[in-house]
Short mmCIF file of C-alpha atoms in Angstrom, two decimals:
data_model
loop_
_atom_site.label_atom_id
_atom_site.label_comp_id
_atom_site.label_asym_id
_atom_site.label_seq_id
_atom_site.Cartn_x
_atom_site.Cartn_y
_atom_site.Cartn_z
CA MET K 1 10.76 -5.91 -15.50
CA LEU K 2 8.20 -6.73 -12.86
CA PRO K 3 4.78 -7.89 -14.06
CA LYS K 4 2.33 -5.01 -14.36
CA LEU K 5 0.21 -6.41 -11.55
CA PHE K 6 3.10 -5.77 -9.14
CA ARG K 7 4.14 -2.30 -10.36
CA ILE K 8 3.01 1.14 -9.28
CA LYS K 9 4.13 4.47 -10.71
CA ALA K 10 5.88 6.96 -8.45
CA PRO K 11 3.28 9.76 -8.84
CA GLU K 12 0.51 7.34 -7.92
CA PHE K 13 2.47 6.13 -4.90
CA PHE K 14 3.20 9.61 -3.55
CA HIS K 15 -0.23 11.02 -4.43
CA SER K 16 -1.85 8.74 -1.90
CA LYS K 17 -2.34 10.46 1.46
CA LYS K 18 -2.24 7.22 3.40
CA TYR K 19 0.06 6.79 6.37
CA SER K 20 3.48 5.48 5.40
CA ARG K 21 6.33 3.78 7.23
CA LYS K 22 9.89 4.60 6.29
CA LYS K 23 12.98 2.51 6.96
CA THR K 24 16.47 3.58 5.87
CA THR K 25 19.92 2.04 5.53
CA MET K 26 23.13 3.40 4.10
CA HIS K 27 22.17 2.72 0.47
CA LEU K 28 18.40 2.15 0.44
CA THR K 29 15.15 3.56 1.76
CA VAL K 30 11.93 1.55 1.84
CA ILE K 31 8.61 3.36 2.23
CA SER K 32 5.48 1.25 2.65
CA LYS K 33 1.80 2.23 2.54
CA GLU K 34 -1.48 0.38 2.85
CA SER K 35 -3.10 -0.65 -0.41
CA HIS K 36 -6.56 -1.75 -1.46
CA ARG K 37 -5.09 -4.36 -3.84
CA ASN K 38 -4.65 -8.04 -3.04
CA THR K 39 -0.98 -8.05 -4.08
CA PRO K 40 2.07 -6.04 -3.07
CA ARG K 41 3.06 -3.35 -5.58
CA PHE K 42 6.55 -1.90 -5.95
CA VAL K 43 8.19 1.23 -7.33
CA ILE K 44 11.97 1.57 -7.63
CA LEU K 45 13.48 5.07 -7.67
CA ILE K 46 17.09 5.63 -8.69
CA PRO K 47 17.91 9.35 -9.09
CA LYS K 48 20.64 10.71 -11.33
CA SER K 49 22.64 11.65 -8.24
CA VAL K 50 23.43 7.93 -7.83
CA ASP K 51 25.22 7.79 -11.18
CA LYS K 52 24.95 9.91 -14.30
CA ARG K 53 25.02 6.86 -16.59
CA ALA K 54 21.58 5.49 -17.37
CA SER K 55 23.06 2.07 -18.12
CA PHE K 56 24.41 1.79 -14.57
CA ARG K 57 21.13 2.98 -13.01
CA ASN K 58 19.30 0.40 -15.14
CA LYS K 59 21.69 -2.31 -13.95
CA ILE K 60 20.83 -1.44 -10.34
CA ARG K 61 17.11 -1.40 -11.20
CA ARG K 62 17.31 -4.82 -12.90
CA PHE K 63 19.15 -6.24 -9.89
CA LEU K 64 16.52 -4.93 -7.45
CA GLU K 65 13.65 -6.13 -9.66
CA GLU K 66 15.15 -9.62 -9.80
CA GLU K 67 15.45 -9.72 -6.01
CA ILE K 68 11.85 -8.59 -5.63
CA ARG K 69 10.63 -11.10 -8.22
CA THR K 70 12.41 -14.06 -6.61
CA GLU K 71 11.82 -13.20 -2.95
CA TYR K 72 8.85 -10.91 -2.31
CA LEU K 73 6.13 -11.28 -4.94
CA GLN K 74 4.50 -14.15 -3.06
CA ALA K 75 4.07 -12.05 0.10
CA GLN K 76 0.50 -12.09 1.33
CA ASN K 77 0.23 -8.44 2.24
CA HIS K 78 -1.60 -5.47 0.82
CA LYS K 79 1.14 -2.85 0.61
CA ASP K 80 2.55 -0.43 -1.88
CA ILE K 81 6.32 -0.31 -1.44
CA CYS K 82 8.77 2.30 -2.70
CA ILE K 83 12.47 1.41 -2.83
CA ARG K 84 14.79 4.38 -3.26
CA VAL K 85 18.53 4.06 -3.82
CA HIS K 86 20.67 6.69 -2.04
CA LYS K 87 24.30 6.08 -2.72
CA PHE K 88 26.12 3.55 -4.79
CA SER K 89 29.88 3.89 -4.77
CA LYS K 90 32.49 1.69 -6.37
CA ASP K 91 33.05 0.08 -2.97
CA THR K 92 29.42 -1.01 -2.75
CA SER K 93 28.70 -4.52 -3.94
CA PHE K 94 25.41 -5.98 -5.07
CA THR K 95 25.62 -8.55 -2.26
CA GLN K 96 25.76 -5.72 0.27
CA MET K 97 22.73 -4.09 -1.33
CA LYS K 98 20.96 -7.47 -1.37
CA SER K 99 21.50 -7.91 2.38
CA GLU K 100 20.27 -4.37 3.08
CA LEU K 101 17.17 -4.97 0.97
CA LYS K 102 16.52 -8.27 2.75
CA ASN K 103 16.76 -6.63 6.19
CA LEU K 104 14.52 -3.73 5.17
CA MET K 105 11.90 -5.95 3.59
CA GLU K 106 11.84 -8.35 6.55
CA ASN K 107 11.34 -5.38 8.88
CA THR K 108 8.66 -3.99 6.58
CA PHE K 109 6.74 -7.26 6.35
CA THR K 110 6.99 -7.98 10.08
CA SER K 111 5.84 -4.46 10.95
CA ILE K 112 2.94 -4.95 8.53
CA GLN K 113 1.84 -8.10 10.32
CA LYS K 114 2.12 -6.46 13.76
CA ALA K 115 0.13 -3.37 12.77
#
C-alpha cells in the first residue's frame, strides 16, 4: 500500500473541478490534475469489468503500487494522478503493463514541466 501522504481517494480526485489531462493506452488510462500539495498523490481504479475475482484485481493493484513506489514517489511535481485499468486479458503480461505505465507517466511528467 502506498503511504497515506501519496494517496488520494477517487471521490476527492473527481470532485475537484480543476483542468485535467488524460492519456490512454490499450490497458491503462492516466488522468492528471494540478494539486496544492507538495507531493504527487495517486489513486488506482480497477473496475470489476477487468476481472470478477477480487484477488486478481488486488494483484494488479499491488503491482501498480509497487511500480509507483519505486519509480515515481520522488517526482518533484504537484499533481494528483488517477491510474485506471481498462483491460487485462490472459495474454497481457505485467511487463507489458509496466512499459505502458512508464510511457504514460513519462508523458505526464514531461507535459507537467512544459505547462
